[in-house]
XYZ file of C-alpha atoms in Angstrom:
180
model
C 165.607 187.287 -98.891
C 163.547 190.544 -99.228
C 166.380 192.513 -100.533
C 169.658 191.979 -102.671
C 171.490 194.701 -102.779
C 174.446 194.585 -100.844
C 174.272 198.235 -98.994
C 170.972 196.422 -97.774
C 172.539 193.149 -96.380
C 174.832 192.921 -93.055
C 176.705 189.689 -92.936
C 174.520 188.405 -96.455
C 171.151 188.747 -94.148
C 168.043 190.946 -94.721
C 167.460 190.521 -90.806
C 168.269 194.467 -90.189
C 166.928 195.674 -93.315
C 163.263 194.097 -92.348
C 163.880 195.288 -88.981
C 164.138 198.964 -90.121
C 161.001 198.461 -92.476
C 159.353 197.349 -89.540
C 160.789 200.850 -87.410
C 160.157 202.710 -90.116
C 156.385 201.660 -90.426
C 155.998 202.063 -86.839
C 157.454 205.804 -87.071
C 155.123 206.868 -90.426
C 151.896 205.325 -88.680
C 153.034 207.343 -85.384
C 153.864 210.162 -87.339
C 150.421 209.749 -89.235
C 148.302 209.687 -86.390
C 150.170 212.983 -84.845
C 149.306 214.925 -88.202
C 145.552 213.330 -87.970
C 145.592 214.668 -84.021
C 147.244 218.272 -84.675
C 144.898 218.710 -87.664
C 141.915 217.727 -85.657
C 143.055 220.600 -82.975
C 142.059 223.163 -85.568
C 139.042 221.301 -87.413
C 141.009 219.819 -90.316
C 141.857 216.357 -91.449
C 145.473 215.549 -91.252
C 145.771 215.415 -94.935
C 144.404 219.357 -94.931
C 146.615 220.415 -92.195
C 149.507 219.094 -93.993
C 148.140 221.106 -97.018
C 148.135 223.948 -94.983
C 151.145 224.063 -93.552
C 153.012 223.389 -96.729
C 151.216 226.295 -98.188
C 151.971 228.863 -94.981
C 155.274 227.560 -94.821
C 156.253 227.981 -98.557
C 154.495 230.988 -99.686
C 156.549 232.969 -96.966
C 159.807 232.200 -99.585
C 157.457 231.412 -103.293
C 155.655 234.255 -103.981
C 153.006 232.808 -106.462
C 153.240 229.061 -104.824
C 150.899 227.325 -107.223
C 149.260 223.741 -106.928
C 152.276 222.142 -109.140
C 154.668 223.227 -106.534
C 152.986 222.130 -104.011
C 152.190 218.476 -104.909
C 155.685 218.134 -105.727
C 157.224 219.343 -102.195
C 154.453 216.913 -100.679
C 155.730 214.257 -102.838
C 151.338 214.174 -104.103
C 149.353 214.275 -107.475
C 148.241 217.741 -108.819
C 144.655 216.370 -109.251
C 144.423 215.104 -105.406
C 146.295 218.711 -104.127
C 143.799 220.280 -105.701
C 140.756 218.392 -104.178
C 142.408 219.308 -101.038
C 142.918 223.127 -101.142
C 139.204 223.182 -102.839
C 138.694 221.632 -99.031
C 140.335 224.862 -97.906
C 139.011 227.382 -99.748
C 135.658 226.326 -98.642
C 136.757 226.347 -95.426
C 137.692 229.370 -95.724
C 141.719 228.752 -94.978
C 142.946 229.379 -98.297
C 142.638 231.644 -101.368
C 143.125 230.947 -104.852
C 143.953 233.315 -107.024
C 144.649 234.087 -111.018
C 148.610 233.852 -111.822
C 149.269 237.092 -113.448
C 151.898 235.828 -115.590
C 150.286 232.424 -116.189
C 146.323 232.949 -116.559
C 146.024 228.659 -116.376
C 147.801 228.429 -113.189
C 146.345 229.534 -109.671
C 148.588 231.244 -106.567
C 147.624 230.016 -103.092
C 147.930 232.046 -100.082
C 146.301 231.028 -96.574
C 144.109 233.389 -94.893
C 143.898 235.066 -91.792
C 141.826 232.616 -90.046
C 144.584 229.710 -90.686
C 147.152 232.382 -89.733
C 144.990 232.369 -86.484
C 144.627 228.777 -86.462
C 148.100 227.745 -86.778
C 149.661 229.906 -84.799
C 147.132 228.891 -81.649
C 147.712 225.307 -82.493
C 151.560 225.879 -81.898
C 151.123 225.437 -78.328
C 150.234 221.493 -78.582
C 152.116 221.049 -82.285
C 155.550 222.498 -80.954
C 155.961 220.340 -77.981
C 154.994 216.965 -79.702
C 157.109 217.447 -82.220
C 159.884 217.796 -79.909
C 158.614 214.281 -78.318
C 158.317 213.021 -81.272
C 161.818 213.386 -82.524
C 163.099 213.742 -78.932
C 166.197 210.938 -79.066
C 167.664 212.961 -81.851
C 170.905 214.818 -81.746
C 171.559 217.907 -84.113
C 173.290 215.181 -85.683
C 170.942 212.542 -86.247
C 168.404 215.477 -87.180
C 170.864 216.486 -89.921
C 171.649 212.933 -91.486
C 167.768 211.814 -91.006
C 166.819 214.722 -93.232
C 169.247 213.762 -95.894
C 168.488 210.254 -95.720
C 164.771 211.031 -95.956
C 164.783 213.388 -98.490
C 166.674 210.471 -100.609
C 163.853 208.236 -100.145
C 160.775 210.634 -100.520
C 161.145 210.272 -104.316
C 161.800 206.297 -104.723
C 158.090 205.859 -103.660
C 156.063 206.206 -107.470
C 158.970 204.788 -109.068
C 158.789 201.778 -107.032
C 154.932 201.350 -107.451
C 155.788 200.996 -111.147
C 157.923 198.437 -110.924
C 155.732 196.675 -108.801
C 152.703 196.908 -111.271
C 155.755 195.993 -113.981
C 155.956 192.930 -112.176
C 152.861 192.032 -111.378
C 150.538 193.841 -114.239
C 147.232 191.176 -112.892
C 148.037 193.298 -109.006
C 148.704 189.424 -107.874
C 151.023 186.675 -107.918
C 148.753 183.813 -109.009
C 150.976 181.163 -107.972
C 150.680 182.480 -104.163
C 146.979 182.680 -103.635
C 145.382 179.669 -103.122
C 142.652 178.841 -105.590
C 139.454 178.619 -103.867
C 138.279 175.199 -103.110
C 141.749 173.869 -102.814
């Protein structure tokens, strides 16, 4: 058994639960490789396209969107957000600038070259997302979302355990020693 609890069991099986692990992989490497592509359309990696988008996408409602609330919507760590929109601001896609209220803290706004860039790149990004999620219904959309959101968090939480678990990062009893 790879899971116990009972929401995750049909009939006392893990068969379907390892079968949507296995879906769900499939979808986040698919889903992976579109970001890589779309970012790649307008010289970025997909991790800096993702960046920037979050940051277009959520200053238009945060005024003074700062690093903090950014690596928390992307679910990231402050320190590697920041080695990211550094990537930007060199590029020249992003500016940082001093909080007025909070002299420690930065606000991020993208430039008008991204503007440019993202709104050009619509023409390929609009279209696969709509293959991408084509065999939804306004339905499914809805209840994905809320099922997703759900999970985004249990990630970190679950690493911990995991290192709990196994503090060494193996399970000596299930390597084989060498020369055995």
């Amino acid at each position: 058994m790879t899971a116990s609890r009972a929401a995750l069991l049909v009939d006392g099986s893990d068969h379907e639960f390892r079968e949507l692990v296995h879906d769900m992989l499939a979808f986040a490497s698919a889903i992976q490789e579109v970001r890589n592509r779309l970012g790649q359309l307008i010289g970025l990696s997909g991790t800096q396209y993702t960046v920037l988008t979050a940051i277009a996408r959520l200053s238009e409602s945060e005024s003074e969107l700062g690093v903090n609330q950014l690596a928390e919507h992307l679910h990231l760590s402050g320190a590697f957000v920041t080695i990211e929109v550094n990537k930007l601001v060199t590029a020249g896609l992003v500016t940082k600038a001093v909080n007025p209220e909070d002299r420690r803290r930065v606000v991020l706004r993208v430039t008008q070259e991204a503007v440019r860039r993202l709104n050009v790149m619509t023409r390929v990004q609009c279209p696969a997302n709509d293959m991408l999620f084509e065999p939804l219904t306004a339905r499914d959309f809805q209840q994905l979302r809320a099922v997703t959101a759900k999970l985004a968090g249990t990630g970190e939480r679950t690493l911990r355990l995991i290192a709990d678990l196994a503090p060494d990062g193996t399970l000596p009893e299930a390597v084989p020693v060498a020369g055995e």
